[in-house]
XYZ file of C-alpha atoms in Angstrom:
217
model
C -14.389 66.365 14.158
C -14.720 63.785 10.966
C -16.798 60.433 11.886
C -14.109 56.873 11.752
C -15.299 54.530 9.705
C -15.529 51.031 11.349
C -13.396 48.099 9.182
C -16.468 46.842 8.323
C -18.331 49.147 7.354
C -15.466 50.282 4.860
C -14.595 47.285 3.701
C -18.968 47.238 2.776
C -18.454 51.171 1.685
C -16.123 49.245 -0.879
C -17.197 46.395 -1.920
C -20.438 48.089 -3.086
C -18.601 51.171 -4.877
C -16.394 48.315 -6.759
C -19.719 45.929 -7.473
C -21.651 49.139 -8.870
C -19.363 49.828 -11.048
C -18.183 46.799 -12.412
C -20.078 44.293 -15.305
C -21.328 41.197 -14.858
C -18.883 39.898 -17.011
C -15.850 41.232 -15.325
C -17.092 41.113 -11.531
C -14.585 41.783 -8.594
C -12.218 39.496 -6.362
C -12.395 38.644 -2.733
C -9.152 38.115 -1.357
C -7.742 37.059 1.790
C -4.001 37.820 2.861
C -2.285 36.288 5.495
C -3.333 38.167 8.408
C -6.345 37.323 7.550
C -7.883 40.864 6.089
C -10.575 40.511 3.348
C -9.750 42.444 0.544
C -12.159 43.510 -2.770
C -9.974 44.722 -6.148
C -10.757 44.612 -9.506
C -7.846 42.175 -10.281
C -5.716 40.316 -8.113
C -2.038 41.584 -7.435
C 0.655 39.417 -8.449
C 2.241 38.959 -5.678
C -0.955 37.483 -3.859
C -1.937 35.599 -7.236
C -0.987 32.461 -5.070
C -3.662 33.299 -2.734
C -7.247 31.559 -3.099
C -10.034 33.909 -4.373
C -13.781 34.505 -4.935
C -15.173 35.976 -7.786
C -18.253 38.174 -7.486
C -20.763 38.914 -10.046
C -22.048 42.659 -10.305
C -25.117 42.117 -7.787
C -22.672 40.029 -5.389
C -22.679 36.471 -6.484
C -20.279 34.402 -6.184
C -19.425 32.332 -9.418
C -16.186 31.029 -9.504
C -14.017 30.126 -5.957
C -10.364 29.105 -6.382
C -8.255 27.449 -3.627
C -5.370 29.030 -2.885
C -1.827 27.552 -3.755
C -0.753 25.151 -1.184
C 2.466 24.798 0.724
C 4.443 21.390 1.550
C 3.226 20.517 4.981
C -0.524 21.167 3.475
C -0.018 18.773 0.727
C 1.586 16.054 3.109
C -1.435 16.674 5.247
C -3.676 15.949 2.772
C -2.200 13.367 1.407
C -1.728 11.463 4.778
C -5.173 11.930 5.234
C -6.114 10.895 2.250
C -4.185 7.903 2.722
C -5.609 6.752 6.546
C -9.161 7.314 4.486
C -8.391 4.912 1.368
C -6.702 2.143 4.540
C -10.117 2.379 6.419
C -12.036 2.301 3.058
C -9.902 -1.009 2.186
C -10.381 -2.354 5.603
C -14.210 -2.098 5.838
C -14.353 -3.836 2.383
C -12.178 -6.603 3.720
C -14.177 -6.693 6.184
C -17.754 -6.744 4.817
C -15.583 -9.893 2.505
C -14.798 -11.402 5.237
C -18.766 -11.096 7.375
C -20.728 -11.799 3.610
C -18.086 -15.145 3.344
C -18.986 -16.345 7.141
C -22.514 -16.113 6.433
C -23.002 -17.980 2.819
C -20.411 -21.153 4.218
C -21.516 -21.965 7.479
C -25.777 -22.592 8.759
C -24.769 -22.725 12.721
C -21.954 -22.343 14.823
C -21.111 -26.160 14.580
C -20.510 -26.445 11.057
C -17.374 -23.898 11.959
C -16.527 -26.598 14.944
C -17.034 -29.372 12.446
C -14.591 -28.068 10.003
C -11.814 -27.254 12.515
C -11.734 -30.124 13.722
C -11.797 -32.444 9.736
C -8.352 -29.623 9.424
C -6.998 -30.059 12.987
C -7.511 -33.977 12.215
C -5.266 -33.620 8.916
C -2.649 -31.723 10.709
C -2.433 -34.060 13.373
C -2.028 -37.259 10.971
C 0.937 -35.595 9.769
C 2.268 -34.800 12.950
C 2.025 -38.736 13.060
C 3.645 -39.921 10.138
C 6.800 -37.354 10.706
C 7.334 -38.346 14.210
C 7.423 -42.224 12.375
C 10.176 -41.123 10.398
C 12.004 -39.535 13.594
C 11.747 -42.547 15.617
C 12.641 -44.788 12.068
C 15.898 -41.850 11.346
C 16.976 -41.868 15.421
C 17.185 -45.767 15.739
C 19.383 -45.562 12.383
C 21.634 -43.020 13.664
C 21.665 -44.729 16.917
C 23.156 -48.304 15.449
C 25.467 -45.746 12.869
C 26.271 -44.030 16.070
C 27.614 -47.374 18.117
C 29.121 -48.586 14.814
C 31.642 -45.229 14.890
C 31.892 -45.679 18.783
C 33.466 -49.526 17.765
C 36.261 -48.398 15.008
C 37.155 -45.963 17.963
C 37.306 -48.178 20.915
C 39.623 -50.072 18.288
C 41.711 -47.507 17.410
C 40.249 -47.356 13.969
C 39.311 -45.178 11.694
C 35.631 -45.389 11.184
C 34.296 -45.086 6.914
C 34.023 -42.846 5.358
C 30.260 -43.785 4.141
C 29.657 -44.342 8.007
C 30.486 -41.045 8.929
C 28.749 -39.498 5.206
C 25.495 -41.952 6.725
C 25.619 -40.099 10.615
C 25.460 -36.728 9.183
C 23.187 -37.672 6.340
C 20.904 -38.983 9.621
C 21.167 -36.018 11.746
C 20.402 -33.751 8.827
C 17.479 -35.798 8.204
C 16.321 -35.676 11.820
C 16.853 -31.935 11.961
C 14.667 -31.311 9.229
C 11.936 -33.540 10.257
C 12.028 -32.048 13.602
C 11.679 -28.690 11.456
C 8.741 -29.562 10.455
C 6.768 -31.226 13.422
C 7.323 -26.943 15.103
C 5.950 -25.873 11.780
C 2.645 -28.392 11.630
C 2.025 -27.827 15.768
C 2.360 -23.806 14.375
C 0.375 -24.677 11.923
C -2.210 -26.277 14.714
C -2.224 -23.338 16.339
C -2.933 -20.772 13.404
C -6.155 -23.442 12.661
C -7.669 -22.982 15.862
C -6.934 -19.083 16.532
C -8.991 -18.699 12.790
C -11.767 -20.691 13.431
C -12.152 -19.052 17.011
C -12.390 -15.625 15.513
C -14.237 -16.853 12.794
C -16.786 -18.750 14.844
C -16.767 -15.468 17.431
C -17.777 -13.406 14.071
C -19.948 -15.163 12.977
C -21.975 -15.595 16.164
C -22.101 -11.636 16.445
C -23.046 -11.379 12.661
C -26.299 -14.111 13.479
C -27.129 -11.955 16.861
C -27.410 -8.605 14.748
C -29.637 -9.991 12.183
C -31.795 -12.003 14.654
C -31.709 -8.206 16.979
C -32.580 -6.559 13.318
C -35.240 -8.939 11.917
C -37.130 -8.604 15.860
C -36.837 -5.103 15.628
C -38.692 -5.116 12.199
C -41.689 -7.650 13.204
C -42.058 -4.832 16.564
């Protein structure tokens, strides 16, 4: 009864025969089909040209490895992975620049507090000035409204200029109140920014102190 050769042994025997009969220049092609089966031949079948393959020399060394053509899903996944890696690298560089800027700008955390307070004082001064303008315009508007009521109670039509003044005062008040909201938001942003800066600066200082302590041991 003839002995059945195992698949691995059959592949090994085929490869040995191919390599024995192939010159170093011609080589042997090793490729894997869609089912995961490994094949060896002296040429790639035309219908399998899109698959990846290796070129072996006569003594079995791999001299070339060609990647297979990627389908749309593989290309999309590669592009998404490359985009994620690029974004992570961009964030890493930004973090390095931010950390370096903190260490260059400030000698200690108290300087962060001092600069924060200076920025907030400037915003507060602007808010106070704007509130003073609001009070002034509100007073003018109240006077104009009283004049308008004076005309209406006497069954007289208010002058066009008076009505125009009232509309202008209302417009100015709306604008100044919007400015107040903007500056209040700006204050919150300053406080949040300097809070982040101080927290990160203290982390960097602690990390630097830990490294110095380790190096001195």
